[in-house]
Amino acid sequence: MNKREMALFEAVGRTGSVTLAAAATGMSQPAASAMLKSLEDKLGFALFSREKRRLALTAEARMLLPEIVHALAAMDNAERVAASMRGGAHARLDVGAVAAVGASILPGAMAWLQAREPGVRVSVRTDMTLGVAGLAADQRIDIGIVIGSAALPNVGQRTLARLSLQAVMPAGHALARRHRLALADLADIPYISLSRHLQVGALTARQFEQERLPFLPVIEVNQYSAACAFAERGLGVAILDSMSGLYARRHGLRVVPVDVEGGLNLDIVWPLNRGLGRVARQLEAGLVHELSHTTE
C-alpha cells in the first residue's frame, strides 16, 4: 500500500463516505472509488460494507485501520524531520483547521506568525472538527483549530473564544438594519442552515426546538461558503457561526447577531503527549490577536 491509498482508506473509515474522503484527500469521487476497488483487489478482501447509507468497516478493515493510522503518522513525522533537516534553522508547522476558521482568522494569524518566525514553513489541512482532532490524536498536526466539542484521548484542548449564532443576509434585506435578532424573527421567513450533522447546524436545530419553533430551513447545506452564496442571491437568511460571519462580512454581506442561550467554543487542539511547541504557541498568540480585533 502506498501513502495515498492509506490516506484514502483512513479517510473513508473516519467519515463513512467516499465523497467526503475524496474531498479530504484531494481526489475526485470516481478516482477514489476506483482506488478503493484496486486496493481491495490488491489486499484480497473487502474493506467496506454499506450500512444505512454509510460505508462501514469490515472486520478485516477494523483490524487493519490502527496499523494504517500509525503508518501515516510515522510517515508524516519522517517528512517533518526531513524537512527540518533540509531547511536548517527554518521551522515547520503542521496545522489543522475547520474551513470557516481557515477563511476568517487563520490568514491574519499566519501573518502574525510569519512576522515573528521568518522563514517558517506551514502546512494547513482543513477538515471537520472531529477530523482535525483525529489528526492531533495521531500526531499528524502540531496544532488544530476547531469549532465545538472534539474530546478525544491523547488530545489537548483549550478554548480561545465563545462563538454565537449570526444571521447573514444582503445589505438590502428587510432585517439588515436590525442590531440583533431573535430566532422568532427568522422562523417565518426563508432561512438557510448548515446540515444537522455539523455542530453549528445541530446547535441551530436545537435552539429552534428549545424555543418551540419549527426547524424548517428552505436550504440545508454542508458548506458555510455555499450558505453565504445562497444568502447573497436572496434565497434566504443564512444562520451561521461567528467565524463564518467574518467570512460573510468580507464578502459584503450584512451580519446580525442572533440572541440564543447556547453557543459553541472555538478551541485549539494538539497532540497531548507532544505538547504545544514554540511555533504552535506563536500561532495561538496570533489567533488570540485576530480575535481581539474582530467584532460581532
PDB file of C-alpha atoms in Angstrom:
ATOM      1  CA  MET A   1       0.000   0.000   0.000  1.00  0.00           C
ATOM      2  CA  ASN A   2       1.275   3.463  -0.839  1.00  0.00           C
ATOM      3  CA  LYS A   3       0.652   6.583   1.232  1.00  0.00           C
ATOM      4  CA  ARG A   4      -2.161   7.859  -0.996  1.00  0.00           C
ATOM      5  CA  GLU A   5      -4.038   4.564  -0.697  1.00  0.00           C
ATOM      6  CA  MET A   6      -3.559   4.505   3.063  1.00  0.00           C
ATOM      7  CA  ALA A   7      -4.731   8.120   3.434  1.00  0.00           C
ATOM      8  CA  LEU A   8      -7.875   7.404   1.398  1.00  0.00           C
ATOM      9  CA  PHE A   9      -8.642   4.230   3.369  1.00  0.00           C
ATOM     10  CA  GLU A  10      -8.215   6.105   6.675  1.00  0.00           C
ATOM     11  CA  ALA A  11     -10.441   8.969   5.486  1.00  0.00           C
ATOM     12  CA  VAL A  12     -13.257   6.628   4.396  1.00  0.00           C
ATOM     13  CA  GLY A  13     -13.016   4.787   7.702  1.00  0.00           C
ATOM     14  CA  ARG A  14     -13.254   8.101   9.570  1.00  0.00           C
ATOM     15  CA  THR A  15     -16.054   9.714   7.549  1.00  0.00           C
ATOM     16  CA  GLY A  16     -18.039   6.703   6.324  1.00  0.00           C
ATOM     17  CA  SER A  17     -18.286   8.374   2.916  1.00  0.00           C
ATOM     18  CA  VAL A  18     -16.269   8.042  -0.294  1.00  0.00           C
ATOM     19  CA  THR A  19     -17.328  11.560  -1.309  1.00  0.00           C
ATOM     20  CA  LEU A  20     -16.086  13.164   1.928  1.00  0.00           C
ATOM     21  CA  ALA A  21     -12.923  11.050   1.920  1.00  0.00           C
ATOM     22  CA  ALA A  22     -12.186  12.032  -1.680  1.00  0.00           C
ATOM     23  CA  ALA A  23     -12.539  15.717  -0.796  1.00  0.00           C
ATOM     24  CA  ALA A  24     -10.293  15.294   2.262  1.00  0.00           C
ATOM     25  CA  THR A  25      -7.548  13.661   0.191  1.00  0.00           C
ATOM     26  CA  GLY A  26      -7.812  15.941  -2.849  1.00  0.00           C
ATOM     27  CA  MET A  27      -9.290  13.363  -5.220  1.00  0.00           C
ATOM     28  CA  SER A  28     -12.391  13.137  -7.375  1.00  0.00           C
ATOM     29  CA  GLN A  29     -15.093  10.742  -6.201  1.00  0.00           C
ATOM     30  CA  PRO A  30     -14.725   8.404  -9.224  1.00  0.00           C
ATOM     31  CA  ALA A  31     -10.938   8.273  -8.762  1.00  0.00           C
ATOM     32  CA  ALA A  32     -11.369   7.485  -5.055  1.00  0.00           C
ATOM     33  CA  SER A  33     -13.866   4.695  -5.786  1.00  0.00           C
ATOM     34  CA  ALA A  34     -11.517   3.188  -8.371  1.00  0.00           C
ATOM     35  CA  MET A  35      -8.567   3.350  -5.962  1.00  0.00           C
ATOM     36  CA  LEU A  36     -10.560   1.622  -3.202  1.00  0.00           C
ATOM     37  CA  LYS A  37     -11.612  -1.149  -5.600  1.00  0.00           C
ATOM     38  CA  SER A  38      -7.984  -1.586  -6.713  1.00  0.00           C
ATOM     39  CA  LEU A  39      -6.847  -1.661  -3.081  1.00  0.00           C
ATOM     40  CA  GLU A  40      -9.389  -4.354  -2.188  1.00  0.00           C
ATOM     41  CA  ASP A  41      -8.216  -6.416  -5.177  1.00  0.00           C
ATOM     42  CA  LYS A  42      -4.609  -5.976  -4.065  1.00  0.00           C
ATOM     43  CA  LEU A  43      -5.343  -6.967  -0.453  1.00  0.00           C
ATOM     44  CA  GLY A  44      -7.637  -9.847  -1.359  1.00  0.00           C
ATOM     45  CA  PHE A  45     -10.546  -8.906   0.927  1.00  0.00           C
ATOM     46  CA  ALA A  46     -13.337  -6.341   1.174  1.00  0.00           C
ATOM     47  CA  LEU A  47     -12.706  -3.222   3.241  1.00  0.00           C
ATOM     48  CA  PHE A  48     -16.216  -1.767   3.485  1.00  0.00           C
ATOM     49  CA  SER A  49     -19.860  -2.746   3.531  1.00  0.00           C
ATOM     50  CA  ARG A  50     -22.786  -0.356   3.088  1.00  0.00           C
ATOM     51  CA  GLU A  51     -24.986   0.120   6.161  1.00  0.00           C
ATOM     52  CA  LYS A  52     -27.776   2.706   6.305  1.00  0.00           C
ATOM     53  CA  ARG A  53     -26.304   4.879   3.530  1.00  0.00           C
ATOM     54  CA  ARG A  54     -22.839   4.866   5.142  1.00  0.00           C
ATOM     55  CA  LEU A  55     -19.785   2.745   4.485  1.00  0.00           C
ATOM     56  CA  ALA A  56     -18.906   0.547   7.459  1.00  0.00           C
ATOM     57  CA  LEU A  57     -15.552  -1.142   8.022  1.00  0.00           C
ATOM     58  CA  THR A  58     -15.440  -4.904   7.592  1.00  0.00           C
ATOM     59  CA  ALA A  59     -13.885  -6.990  10.364  1.00  0.00           C
ATOM     60  CA  GLU A  60     -10.641  -7.203   8.380  1.00  0.00           C
ATOM     61  CA  ALA A  61     -10.576  -3.444   7.812  1.00  0.00           C
ATOM     62  CA  ARG A  62     -11.127  -2.754  11.527  1.00  0.00           C
ATOM     63  CA  MET A  63      -8.026  -4.813  12.285  1.00  0.00           C
ATOM     64  CA  LEU A  64      -6.026  -3.036   9.588  1.00  0.00           C
ATOM     65  CA  LEU A  65      -7.067   0.563  10.327  1.00  0.00           C
ATOM     66  CA  PRO A  66      -4.948   1.133  13.504  1.00  0.00           C
ATOM     67  CA  GLU A  67      -1.847  -0.013  11.638  1.00  0.00           C
ATOM     68  CA  ILE A  68      -2.648   2.369   8.779  1.00  0.00           C
ATOM     69  CA  VAL A  69      -3.109   5.284  11.196  1.00  0.00           C
ATOM     70  CA  HIS A  70       0.238   4.564  12.871  1.00  0.00           C
ATOM     71  CA  ALA A  71       1.965   4.194   9.497  1.00  0.00           C
ATOM     72  CA  LEU A  72       0.617   7.542   8.269  1.00  0.00           C
ATOM     73  CA  ALA A  73       1.701   9.244  11.492  1.00  0.00           C
ATOM     74  CA  ALA A  74       5.188   7.749  11.144  1.00  0.00           C
ATOM     75  CA  MET A  75       5.424   8.917   7.517  1.00  0.00           C
ATOM     76  CA  ASP A  76       4.306  12.433   8.443  1.00  0.00           C
ATOM     77  CA  ASN A  77       6.809  12.599  11.289  1.00  0.00           C
ATOM     78  CA  ALA A  78       9.588  11.381   8.995  1.00  0.00           C
ATOM     79  CA  GLU A  79       8.685  14.028   6.412  1.00  0.00           C
ATOM     80  CA  ARG A  80       8.650  16.691   9.135  1.00  0.00           C
ATOM     81  CA  VAL A  81      12.119  15.690  10.335  1.00  0.00           C
ATOM     82  CA  ALA A  82      13.467  15.557   6.782  1.00  0.00           C
ATOM     83  CA  ALA A  83      12.013  18.993   6.027  1.00  0.00           C
ATOM     84  CA  SER A  84      13.649  20.418   9.135  1.00  0.00           C
ATOM     85  CA  MET A  85      16.988  18.920   8.116  1.00  0.00           C
ATOM     86  CA  ARG A  86      16.687  20.335   4.591  1.00  0.00           C
ATOM     87  CA  GLY A  87      15.717  23.746   5.891  1.00  0.00           C
ATOM     88  CA  GLY A  88      18.394  24.089   8.522  1.00  0.00           C
ATOM     89  CA  ALA A  89      17.153  26.579  11.102  1.00  0.00           C
ATOM     90  CA  HIS A  90      13.789  27.124   9.398  1.00  0.00           C
ATOM     91  CA  ALA A  91      10.880  25.790  11.452  1.00  0.00           C
ATOM     92  CA  ARG A  92       7.911  23.808  10.135  1.00  0.00           C
ATOM     93  CA  LEU A  93       4.356  23.855  11.462  1.00  0.00           C
ATOM     94  CA  ASP A  94       1.556  21.450  10.528  1.00  0.00           C
ATOM     95  CA  VAL A  95      -1.862  22.991  11.159  1.00  0.00           C
ATOM     96  CA  GLY A  96      -5.375  21.565  11.030  1.00  0.00           C
ATOM     97  CA  ALA A  97      -8.450  23.798  10.921  1.00  0.00           C
ATOM     98  CA  VAL A  98     -12.139  23.745  10.194  1.00  0.00           C
ATOM     99  CA  ALA A  99     -12.807  25.528   6.912  1.00  0.00           C
ATOM    100  CA  ALA A 100     -14.578  28.555   8.429  1.00  0.00           C
ATOM    101  CA  VAL A 101     -11.505  29.328  10.548  1.00  0.00           C
ATOM    102  CA  GLY A 102      -9.232  28.867   7.540  1.00  0.00           C
ATOM    103  CA  ALA A 103     -11.173  31.572   5.700  1.00  0.00           C
ATOM    104  CA  SER A 104     -11.589  34.015   8.610  1.00  0.00           C
ATOM    105  CA  ILE A 105      -8.985  34.436  11.369  1.00  0.00           C
ATOM    106  CA  LEU A 106      -6.286  31.984  10.261  1.00  0.00           C
ATOM    107  CA  PRO A 107      -4.813  34.165   7.456  1.00  0.00           C
ATOM    108  CA  GLY A 108      -4.229  37.053   9.868  1.00  0.00           C
ATOM    109  CA  ALA A 109      -2.791  34.695  12.473  1.00  0.00           C
ATOM    110  CA  MET A 110      -0.424  33.317   9.823  1.00  0.00           C
ATOM    111  CA  ALA A 111       0.761  36.850   9.041  1.00  0.00           C
ATOM    112  CA  TRP A 112       1.378  37.355  12.774  1.00  0.00           C
ATOM    113  CA  LEU A 113       3.345  34.093  12.880  1.00  0.00           C
ATOM    114  CA  GLN A 114       5.499  34.848   9.844  1.00  0.00           C
ATOM    115  CA  ALA A 115       6.389  38.288  11.205  1.00  0.00           C
ATOM    116  CA  ARG A 116       7.777  36.604  14.330  1.00  0.00           C
ATOM    117  CA  GLU A 117       9.103  33.398  12.756  1.00  0.00           C
ATOM    118  CA  PRO A 118      10.627  34.447   9.405  1.00  0.00           C
ATOM    119  CA  GLY A 119      11.069  31.519   7.051  1.00  0.00           C
ATOM    120  CA  VAL A 120       8.652  29.213   8.871  1.00  0.00           C
ATOM    121  CA  ARG A 121       7.060  26.668   6.531  1.00  0.00           C
ATOM    122  CA  VAL A 122       3.424  25.859   7.204  1.00  0.00           C
ATOM    123  CA  SER A 123       1.143  23.068   6.024  1.00  0.00           C
ATOM    124  CA  VAL A 124      -2.609  23.599   6.544  1.00  0.00           C
ATOM    125  CA  ARG A 125      -5.210  20.825   6.351  1.00  0.00           C
ATOM    126  CA  THR A 126      -8.925  21.585   6.550  1.00  0.00           C
ATOM    127  CA  ASP A 127     -11.441  19.088   7.880  1.00  0.00           C
ATOM    128  CA  MET A 128     -14.455  18.884  10.148  1.00  0.00           C
ATOM    129  CA  THR A 129     -13.948  19.218  13.908  1.00  0.00           C
ATOM    130  CA  LEU A 130     -13.577  15.505  14.622  1.00  0.00           C
ATOM    131  CA  GLY A 131     -11.279  15.108  11.634  1.00  0.00           C
ATOM    132  CA  VAL A 132      -8.940  17.842  12.898  1.00  0.00           C
ATOM    133  CA  ALA A 133      -8.996  16.354  16.409  1.00  0.00           C
ATOM    134  CA  GLY A 134      -8.188  12.965  14.888  1.00  0.00           C
ATOM    135  CA  LEU A 135      -5.142  14.439  13.156  1.00  0.00           C
ATOM    136  CA  ALA A 136      -3.972  15.762  16.533  1.00  0.00           C
ATOM    137  CA  ALA A 137      -4.580  12.391  18.208  1.00  0.00           C
ATOM    138  CA  ASP A 138      -2.496  10.694  15.502  1.00  0.00           C
ATOM    139  CA  GLN A 139       0.272  13.336  15.852  1.00  0.00           C
ATOM    140  CA  ARG A 140      -0.139  14.379  12.230  1.00  0.00           C
ATOM    141  CA  ILE A 141      -0.516  18.070  13.088  1.00  0.00           C
ATOM    142  CA  ASP A 142       1.147  20.340  15.644  1.00  0.00           C
ATOM    143  CA  ILE A 143      -1.955  22.441  16.340  1.00  0.00           C
ATOM    144  CA  GLY A 144      -5.582  22.419  15.221  1.00  0.00           C
ATOM    145  CA  ILE A 145      -8.401  24.969  15.400  1.00  0.00           C
ATOM    146  CA  VAL A 146     -11.913  23.565  15.783  1.00  0.00           C
ATOM    147  CA  ILE A 147     -15.469  24.679  16.478  1.00  0.00           C
ATOM    148  CA  GLY A 148     -17.387  22.695  19.086  1.00  0.00           C
ATOM    149  CA  SER A 149     -16.581  19.594  21.090  1.00  0.00           C
ATOM    150  CA  ALA A 150     -13.622  17.491  19.960  1.00  0.00           C
ATOM    151  CA  ALA A 151     -12.877  15.392  23.051  1.00  0.00           C
ATOM    152  CA  LEU A 152     -10.557  12.541  22.076  1.00  0.00           C
ATOM    153  CA  PRO A 153      -7.946  10.596  24.042  1.00  0.00           C
ATOM    154  CA  ASN A 154      -4.394  11.958  23.796  1.00  0.00           C
ATOM    155  CA  VAL A 155      -5.606  15.363  22.572  1.00  0.00           C
ATOM    156  CA  GLY A 156      -5.057  18.593  24.491  1.00  0.00           C
ATOM    157  CA  GLN A 157      -7.771  21.215  24.113  1.00  0.00           C
ATOM    158  CA  ARG A 158      -8.075  24.868  25.143  1.00  0.00           C
ATOM    159  CA  THR A 159     -10.827  27.408  24.452  1.00  0.00           C
ATOM    160  CA  LEU A 160      -9.971  30.635  22.639  1.00  0.00           C
ATOM    161  CA  ALA A 161     -13.449  32.173  22.363  1.00  0.00           C
ATOM    162  CA  ARG A 162     -17.167  31.559  22.659  1.00  0.00           C
ATOM    163  CA  LEU A 163     -18.976  31.735  19.325  1.00  0.00           C
ATOM    164  CA  SER A 164     -22.558  32.842  18.769  1.00  0.00           C
ATOM    165  CA  LEU A 165     -25.081  32.285  16.001  1.00  0.00           C
ATOM    166  CA  GLN A 166     -25.346  35.035  13.402  1.00  0.00           C
ATOM    167  CA  ALA A 167     -27.775  35.811  10.591  1.00  0.00           C
ATOM    168  CA  VAL A 168     -26.226  36.525   7.183  1.00  0.00           C
ATOM    169  CA  MET A 169     -28.142  38.436   4.509  1.00  0.00           C
ATOM    170  CA  PRO A 170     -27.722  41.001   1.714  1.00  0.00           C
ATOM    171  CA  ALA A 171     -27.412  44.627   2.833  1.00  0.00           C
ATOM    172  CA  GLY A 172     -30.816  45.413   1.332  1.00  0.00           C
ATOM    173  CA  HIS A 173     -32.710  42.743   3.284  1.00  0.00           C
ATOM    174  CA  ALA A 174     -35.637  43.895   5.442  1.00  0.00           C
ATOM    175  CA  LEU A 175     -33.836  42.728   8.610  1.00  0.00           C
ATOM    176  CA  ALA A 176     -30.440  44.177   7.687  1.00  0.00           C
ATOM    177  CA  ARG A 177     -30.898  47.352   9.760  1.00  0.00           C
ATOM    178  CA  ARG A 178     -31.613  45.442  12.950  1.00  0.00           C
ATOM    179  CA  HIS A 179     -28.819  45.334  15.540  1.00  0.00           C
ATOM    180  CA  ARG A 180     -29.871  41.966  16.977  1.00  0.00           C
ATOM    181  CA  LEU A 181     -32.376  39.281  16.060  1.00  0.00           C
ATOM    182  CA  ALA A 182     -34.321  36.586  17.873  1.00  0.00           C
ATOM    183  CA  LEU A 183     -34.963  33.172  16.357  1.00  0.00           C
ATOM    184  CA  ALA A 184     -38.646  34.098  16.216  1.00  0.00           C
ATOM    185  CA  ASP A 185     -37.706  36.854  13.740  1.00  0.00           C
ATOM    186  CA  LEU A 186     -36.359  34.179  11.394  1.00  0.00           C
ATOM    187  CA  ALA A 187     -38.968  31.461  11.879  1.00  0.00           C
ATOM    188  CA  ASP A 188     -41.491  32.916   9.400  1.00  0.00           C
ATOM    189  CA  ILE A 189     -39.071  33.849   6.608  1.00  0.00           C
ATOM    190  CA  PRO A 190     -36.937  31.622   4.340  1.00  0.00           C
ATOM    191  CA  TYR A 191     -33.710  30.716   6.137  1.00  0.00           C
ATOM    192  CA  ILE A 192     -30.678  28.598   5.340  1.00  0.00           C
ATOM    193  CA  SER A 193     -28.977  26.308   7.852  1.00  0.00           C
ATOM    194  CA  LEU A 194     -25.871  24.196   7.960  1.00  0.00           C
ATOM    195  CA  SER A 195     -26.588  20.459   7.995  1.00  0.00           C
ATOM    196  CA  ARG A 196     -27.551  18.971  11.331  1.00  0.00           C
ATOM    197  CA  HIS A 197     -24.630  16.527  11.303  1.00  0.00           C
ATOM    198  CA  LEU A 198     -22.350  19.581  11.657  1.00  0.00           C
ATOM    199  CA  GLN A 199     -22.049  21.088  15.126  1.00  0.00           C
ATOM    200  CA  VAL A 200     -23.268  24.547  14.079  1.00  0.00           C
ATOM    201  CA  GLY A 201     -26.258  23.043  12.275  1.00  0.00           C
ATOM    202  CA  ALA A 202     -27.063  20.832  15.265  1.00  0.00           C
ATOM    203  CA  LEU A 203     -26.902  23.870  17.577  1.00  0.00           C
ATOM    204  CA  THR A 204     -29.244  25.811  15.272  1.00  0.00           C
ATOM    205  CA  ALA A 205     -31.805  22.988  15.207  1.00  0.00           C
ATOM    206  CA  ARG A 206     -31.551  22.567  18.981  1.00  0.00           C
ATOM    207  CA  GLN A 207     -32.169  26.272  19.604  1.00  0.00           C
ATOM    208  CA  PHE A 208     -35.280  26.249  17.408  1.00  0.00           C
ATOM    209  CA  GLU A 209     -36.585  23.211  19.285  1.00  0.00           C
ATOM    210  CA  GLN A 210     -35.883  24.784  22.689  1.00  0.00           C
ATOM    211  CA  GLU A 211     -37.895  27.845  21.690  1.00  0.00           C
ATOM    212  CA  ARG A 212     -40.652  25.572  20.337  1.00  0.00           C
ATOM    213  CA  LEU A 213     -40.246  26.909  16.830  1.00  0.00           C
ATOM    214  CA  PRO A 214     -40.397  24.651  13.758  1.00  0.00           C
ATOM    215  CA  PHE A 215     -36.967  23.975  12.287  1.00  0.00           C
ATOM    216  CA  LEU A 216     -37.720  24.102   8.556  1.00  0.00           C
ATOM    217  CA  PRO A 217     -34.798  25.599   6.618  1.00  0.00           C
ATOM    218  CA  VAL A 218     -35.527  26.291   2.980  1.00  0.00           C
ATOM    219  CA  ILE A 219     -31.974  25.098   2.201  1.00  0.00           C
ATOM    220  CA  GLU A 220     -29.692  22.896   4.309  1.00  0.00           C
ATOM    221  CA  VAL A 221     -26.028  22.775   3.239  1.00  0.00           C
ATOM    222  CA  ASN A 222     -22.680  21.344   4.351  1.00  0.00           C
ATOM    223  CA  GLN A 223     -20.534  24.384   3.497  1.00  0.00           C
ATOM    224  CA  TYR A 224     -20.677  27.835   5.099  1.00  0.00           C
ATOM    225  CA  SER A 225     -19.464  29.404   1.822  1.00  0.00           C
ATOM    226  CA  ALA A 226     -22.404  27.876  -0.069  1.00  0.00           C
ATOM    227  CA  ALA A 227     -24.790  29.173   2.608  1.00  0.00           C
ATOM    228  CA  CYS A 228     -23.343  32.676   2.129  1.00  0.00           C
ATOM    229  CA  ALA A 229     -23.667  32.404  -1.660  1.00  0.00           C
ATOM    230  CA  PHE A 230     -27.321  31.364  -1.370  1.00  0.00           C
ATOM    231  CA  ALA A 231     -27.994  34.232   1.046  1.00  0.00           C
ATOM    232  CA  GLU A 232     -26.295  36.678  -1.320  1.00  0.00           C
ATOM    233  CA  ARG A 233     -28.695  35.618  -4.092  1.00  0.00           C
ATOM    234  CA  GLY A 234     -31.670  36.312  -1.833  1.00  0.00           C
ATOM    235  CA  LEU A 235     -32.673  32.674  -1.325  1.00  0.00           C
ATOM    236  CA  GLY A 236     -32.902  33.075   2.447  1.00  0.00           C
ATOM    237  CA  VAL A 237     -31.131  34.326   5.553  1.00  0.00           C
ATOM    238  CA  ALA A 238     -28.199  32.056   6.451  1.00  0.00           C
ATOM    239  CA  ILE A 239     -27.824  31.109  10.130  1.00  0.00           C
ATOM    240  CA  LEU A 240     -24.122  30.573  10.765  1.00  0.00           C
ATOM    241  CA  ASP A 241     -21.437  30.865  13.448  1.00  0.00           C
ATOM    242  CA  SER A 242     -19.223  33.867  14.232  1.00  0.00           C
ATOM    243  CA  MET A 243     -16.274  32.600  12.160  1.00  0.00           C
ATOM    244  CA  SER A 244     -18.465  32.148   9.095  1.00  0.00           C
ATOM    245  CA  GLY A 245     -19.903  35.588   9.852  1.00  0.00           C
ATOM    246  CA  LEU A 246     -16.427  37.124   9.472  1.00  0.00           C
ATOM    247  CA  TYR A 247     -16.126  35.489   6.053  1.00  0.00           C
ATOM    248  CA  ALA A 248     -19.569  36.829   5.099  1.00  0.00           C
ATOM    249  CA  ARG A 249     -18.675  40.402   6.128  1.00  0.00           C
ATOM    250  CA  ARG A 250     -15.565  40.318   3.972  1.00  0.00           C
ATOM    251  CA  HIS A 251     -17.780  39.402   1.028  1.00  0.00           C
ATOM    252  CA  GLY A 252     -20.073  42.393   1.527  1.00  0.00           C
ATOM    253  CA  LEU A 253     -22.927  40.666   3.341  1.00  0.00           C
ATOM    254  CA  ARG A 254     -24.726  42.050   6.379  1.00  0.00           C
ATOM    255  CA  VAL A 255     -24.237  40.015   9.570  1.00  0.00           C
ATOM    256  CA  VAL A 256     -26.589  40.395  12.552  1.00  0.00           C
ATOM    257  CA  PRO A 257     -26.129  38.547  15.890  1.00  0.00           C
ATOM    258  CA  VAL A 258     -28.919  36.147  16.876  1.00  0.00           C
ATOM    259  CA  ASP A 259     -29.905  36.004  20.553  1.00  0.00           C
ATOM    260  CA  VAL A 260     -29.835  32.380  21.721  1.00  0.00           C
ATOM    261  CA  GLU A 261     -28.937  30.729  25.014  1.00  0.00           C
ATOM    262  CA  GLY A 262     -26.424  28.277  23.603  1.00  0.00           C
ATOM    263  CA  GLY A 263     -23.180  28.646  21.718  1.00  0.00           C
ATOM    264  CA  LEU A 264     -20.072  26.794  20.632  1.00  0.00           C
ATOM    265  CA  ASN A 265     -16.445  27.114  21.656  1.00  0.00           C
ATOM    266  CA  LEU A 266     -13.609  27.996  19.321  1.00  0.00           C
ATOM    267  CA  ASP A 267     -10.814  25.734  20.585  1.00  0.00           C
ATOM    268  CA  ILE A 268      -7.272  24.780  19.757  1.00  0.00           C
ATOM    269  CA  VAL A 269      -6.232  21.115  19.927  1.00  0.00           C
ATOM    270  CA  TRP A 270      -2.807  19.479  19.905  1.00  0.00           C
ATOM    271  CA  PRO A 271      -1.109  16.095  20.461  1.00  0.00           C
ATOM    272  CA  LEU A 272      -1.164  15.759  24.239  1.00  0.00           C
ATOM    273  CA  ASN A 273       1.977  13.659  24.591  1.00  0.00           C
ATOM    274  CA  ARG A 274       3.978  16.072  22.427  1.00  0.00           C
ATOM    275  CA  GLY A 275       2.636  19.345  23.770  1.00  0.00           C
ATOM    276  CA  LEU A 276       2.414  22.713  22.044  1.00  0.00           C
ATOM    277  CA  GLY A 277       5.756  23.680  20.565  1.00  0.00           C
ATOM    278  CA  ARG A 278       7.166  27.195  20.404  1.00  0.00           C
ATOM    279  CA  VAL A 279       5.962  27.880  16.850  1.00  0.00           C
ATOM    280  CA  ALA A 280       2.493  26.484  17.606  1.00  0.00           C
ATOM    281  CA  ARG A 281       2.265  28.795  20.624  1.00  0.00           C
ATOM    282  CA  GLN A 282       3.141  31.728  18.380  1.00  0.00           C
ATOM    283  CA  LEU A 283       0.267  30.780  16.083  1.00  0.00           C
ATOM    284  CA  GLU A 284      -2.053  30.561  19.096  1.00  0.00           C
ATOM    285  CA  ALA A 285      -0.978  34.092  20.061  1.00  0.00           C
ATOM    286  CA  GLY A 286      -1.741  35.208  16.508  1.00  0.00           C
ATOM    287  CA  LEU A 287      -5.217  33.678  16.715  1.00  0.00           C
ATOM    288  CA  VAL A 288      -5.876  35.477  20.004  1.00  0.00           C
ATOM    289  CA  HIS A 289      -4.660  38.725  18.418  1.00  0.00           C
ATOM    290  CA  GLU A 290      -7.010  38.275  15.455  1.00  0.00           C
ATOM    291  CA  LEU A 291      -9.950  37.516  17.749  1.00  0.00           C
ATOM    292  CA  SER A 292      -9.271  40.679  19.755  1.00  0.00           C
ATOM    293  CA  HIS A 293      -9.672  42.718  16.566  1.00  0.00           C
ATOM    294  CA  THR A 294     -12.954  41.167  15.445  1.00  0.00           C
ATOM    295  CA  THR A 295     -16.392  42.389  16.416  1.00  0.00           C
ATOM    296  CA  GLU A 296     -19.827  40.906  16.115  1.00  0.00           C
TER     297      GLU A 296
END
